[in-house]
Amino acid sequence: MADKRDYYEVLGVDKNASEDEIKKAYRKKAKQYHPDLNPGDKEAEAKFKEANEAYEVLSDATKKARYDQFGHAGVDPNYGAGGAGGAGGFGGFDFGDLGDLFGGIFGGFGGGRQANPNAPRRGDDVQTRVTISFEEAAKGCKRTVNISRIELCPECGGTGAAKGSSPKTCPDCKGSGHVNVQQRTPFGVISTSRTCSKCNGKGRVVDHPCSKCRGGGIVSKKVQMDVSIPAGIDDGQVFKVRGEGNKGLNGGPAGDLLVIVMVRPHPFFERDGYNVWCDVKVSFAQAALGDSLFVPTLDGKVKYELPAGTQPGSVFVMRGRGIQALNGRGKGDQMIRIIVEVPKNLNQKQKELLKEFQNEFGTKTTFGNDDEDDRKGFFRKKK
């Protein structure tokens, strides 16, 4: 990691840069070094990847905070601090805290009637983040994620007891998970209920705990899996992978994996719902005479016939060239905004040709159907 450049330096922003400033800086770098604009340039390709890596970290508040505190080690998946595929839920699980973690679950709800400690309970959801490109969000893709989740101990099958033994009903609470305590007060004897201290509210005791899970019946496990990201997903949206969260207790169902999707901005395209916008630059001659253009789309370059007399700022629509709808029904459109470039640094011959064109075309400026005299009269009246 020693040879990695500082991510702020890569994007050319200050450490106090806002989210919008980081995004604008990334788009500028991505456009500068995009492989489509630098075909075969290995150095540009490397800088493009470097910018993507920097943006993936600095655009994520959690990763940015870890990076600001620990540097590259804070966001490297090979370090204990967690990385790009880091997990939610029980990423920093401590087996010594098993009793505290589940004590509240098995200890009931305070006063009144308490829940059955051995009833099936659904596992918690687990979160993770993935960062994908603009094109991948539009078309869908697969990603490999690394998470940590709670699973039943493979050694004891979730019983918490060592092989050859099994849990027993707690002799103090008779399996209820709570005991009644009588207290003498000036008003008489009051009976209250509290969590059983012998079994910690579980209703069962393990005389010979499993060595792998220390009697808890569960373990934290790192899992790698492939997830399918649906076409049409947008930046910040979340989708579920059902049943891939923490495992349930006492035969309860597992929780879900919640995948938060971050989409890198594109150097050319801008998203508007399921529509895509892009600016296409043309010369004055192309706008005036019309031309056959090859316009970049999400499906590659497509031929488009620019009509003669196109005005600066004109918008044309390419039907069905946008983003696939999340529900799978239809696609958006691509909107082409025409930017007419005015030539600079003309040589003498070019200037003479433009003057000749100007004289041939005429310099008379009109307002609607008014002629030159009416236009001058208009300004005299305004004065």
Short mmCIF file of C-alpha atoms in Angstrom, two decimals, residues 230-364:
data_model
loop_
_atom_site.label_atom_id
_atom_site.label_comp_id
_atom_site.label_asym_id
_atom_site.label_seq_id
_atom_site.Cartn_x
_atom_site.Cartn_y
_atom_site.Cartn_z
CA PRO A 230 -31.04 -5.50 -11.10
CA ALA A 231 -31.01 -3.35 -14.24
CA GLY A 232 -32.26 0.19 -13.71
CA ILE A 233 -31.15 0.56 -10.09
CA ASP A 234 -30.17 4.09 -9.08
CA ASP A 235 -27.56 5.58 -6.78
CA GLY A 236 -28.38 5.02 -3.09
CA GLN A 237 -31.10 2.43 -3.70
CA VAL A 238 -31.22 -0.81 -1.70
CA PHE A 239 -32.25 -4.27 -2.80
CA LYS A 240 -32.77 -7.44 -0.75
CA VAL A 241 -31.26 -10.87 -1.04
CA ARG A 242 -33.74 -12.86 0.99
CA GLY A 243 -32.55 -15.32 3.61
CA GLU A 244 -28.87 -14.32 3.42
CA GLY A 245 -28.72 -12.35 6.68
CA ASN A 246 -28.12 -13.61 10.21
CA LYS A 247 -29.55 -17.07 10.85
CA GLY A 248 -32.65 -17.33 13.00
CA LEU A 249 -32.77 -18.80 16.48
CA ASN A 250 -34.75 -21.84 17.60
CA GLY A 251 -35.66 -22.72 14.04
CA GLY A 252 -36.71 -19.18 13.09
CA PRO A 253 -36.15 -17.83 9.56
CA ALA A 254 -32.93 -16.07 8.57
CA GLY A 255 -32.79 -12.32 8.04
CA ASP A 256 -32.09 -10.70 4.69
CA LEU A 257 -28.97 -9.22 3.11
CA LEU A 258 -29.56 -5.55 2.26
CA VAL A 259 -27.29 -4.35 -0.54
CA ILE A 260 -26.82 -0.58 -0.76
CA VAL A 261 -25.82 0.41 -4.29
CA MET A 262 -23.54 3.36 -5.01
CA VAL A 263 -23.29 4.42 -8.68
CA ARG A 264 -20.26 6.29 -9.99
CA PRO A 265 -21.15 9.33 -12.13
CA HIS A 266 -20.46 9.04 -15.86
CA PRO A 267 -18.21 11.48 -17.74
CA PHE A 268 -20.73 11.81 -20.63
CA PHE A 269 -24.19 10.74 -19.48
CA GLU A 270 -26.50 12.20 -16.86
CA ARG A 271 -29.45 10.26 -15.50
CA ASP A 272 -32.96 11.71 -15.22
CA GLY A 273 -35.21 8.95 -13.93
CA TYR A 274 -34.95 6.30 -16.64
CA ASN A 275 -33.94 8.86 -19.28
CA VAL A 276 -30.33 9.65 -20.18
CA TRP A 277 -28.99 13.05 -21.22
CA CYS A 278 -25.79 13.78 -23.10
CA ASP A 279 -24.26 16.81 -24.81
CA VAL A 280 -23.18 16.44 -28.43
CA LYS A 281 -20.84 19.08 -29.82
CA VAL A 282 -21.11 20.02 -33.50
CA SER A 283 -19.53 22.68 -35.69
CA PHE A 284 -21.40 25.67 -37.09
CA ALA A 285 -21.29 24.07 -40.55
CA GLN A 286 -22.77 20.81 -39.26
CA ALA A 287 -25.58 22.65 -37.49
CA ALA A 288 -26.36 24.75 -40.57
CA LEU A 289 -26.07 22.04 -43.24
CA GLY A 290 -27.02 18.95 -41.22
CA ASP A 291 -24.83 15.89 -40.90
CA SER A 292 -24.67 12.20 -40.02
CA LEU A 293 -23.46 11.90 -36.43
CA PHE A 294 -22.35 8.88 -34.44
CA VAL A 295 -23.82 9.49 -31.01
CA PRO A 296 -22.60 7.57 -27.92
CA THR A 297 -25.36 5.55 -26.22
CA LEU A 298 -25.47 2.90 -23.49
CA ASP A 299 -25.45 0.32 -26.30
CA GLY A 300 -22.52 1.83 -28.19
CA LYS A 301 -22.35 4.49 -30.89
CA VAL A 302 -25.49 4.93 -32.99
CA LYS A 303 -25.87 6.86 -36.26
CA TYR A 304 -28.13 9.90 -36.00
CA GLU A 305 -29.14 12.30 -38.80
CA LEU A 306 -28.80 15.89 -37.59
CA PRO A 307 -31.28 18.07 -39.49
CA ALA A 308 -30.10 21.20 -41.34
CA GLY A 309 -30.68 24.45 -39.49
CA THR A 310 -30.29 22.96 -36.02
CA GLN A 311 -30.11 25.72 -33.40
CA PRO A 312 -27.75 25.78 -30.40
CA GLY A 313 -29.36 24.11 -27.38
CA SER A 314 -31.77 22.04 -29.48
CA VAL A 315 -32.79 18.74 -27.87
CA PHE A 316 -33.50 15.59 -29.85
CA VAL A 317 -34.95 12.36 -28.49
CA MET A 318 -33.70 8.86 -29.26
CA ARG A 319 -36.59 6.62 -28.22
CA GLY A 320 -35.83 3.53 -26.15
CA ARG A 321 -32.11 4.34 -25.77
CA GLY A 322 -32.35 5.09 -22.06
CA ILE A 323 -32.30 2.92 -18.93
CA GLN A 324 -34.21 -0.30 -18.32
CA ALA A 325 -37.05 0.21 -15.85
CA LEU A 326 -36.58 -1.63 -12.55
CA ASN A 327 -39.85 -3.52 -13.01
CA GLY A 328 -38.62 -4.76 -16.39
CA ARG A 329 -41.31 -2.91 -18.36
CA GLY A 330 -39.87 -0.66 -21.02
CA LYS A 331 -36.87 1.63 -21.25
CA GLY A 332 -36.36 5.34 -21.01
CA ASP A 333 -35.15 7.61 -23.81
CA GLN A 334 -31.86 9.31 -24.59
CA MET A 335 -31.96 13.07 -24.87
CA ILE A 336 -29.34 14.72 -27.09
CA ARG A 337 -28.55 18.35 -26.28
CA ILE A 338 -26.77 20.08 -29.21
CA ILE A 339 -23.81 22.30 -28.39
CA VAL A 340 -22.64 24.41 -31.35
CA GLU A 341 -18.94 25.15 -31.09
CA VAL A 342 -17.77 28.56 -32.27
CA PRO A 343 -14.36 28.28 -34.00
CA LYS A 344 -11.37 30.02 -32.42
CA ASN A 345 -8.00 31.18 -33.78
CA LEU A 346 -9.17 31.49 -37.39
CA ASN A 347 -6.52 32.04 -40.05
CA GLN A 348 -6.83 34.82 -42.59
CA LYS A 349 -8.42 32.70 -45.31
CA GLN A 350 -11.04 31.36 -42.90
CA LYS A 351 -11.88 34.88 -41.77
CA GLU A 352 -12.30 36.03 -45.37
CA LEU A 353 -14.56 33.09 -46.15
CA LEU A 354 -16.73 33.88 -43.11
CA LYS A 355 -16.93 37.53 -44.11
CA GLU A 356 -17.93 36.49 -47.62
CA PHE A 357 -20.59 34.23 -46.14
CA GLN A 358 -21.79 37.04 -43.90
CA ASN A 359 -22.08 39.44 -46.83
CA GLU A 360 -23.83 36.82 -48.95
CA PHE A 361 -26.23 35.86 -46.18
CA GLY A 362 -26.87 39.42 -45.12
CA THR A 363 -26.36 41.12 -41.76
CA LYS A 364 -29.88 42.45 -41.29
#
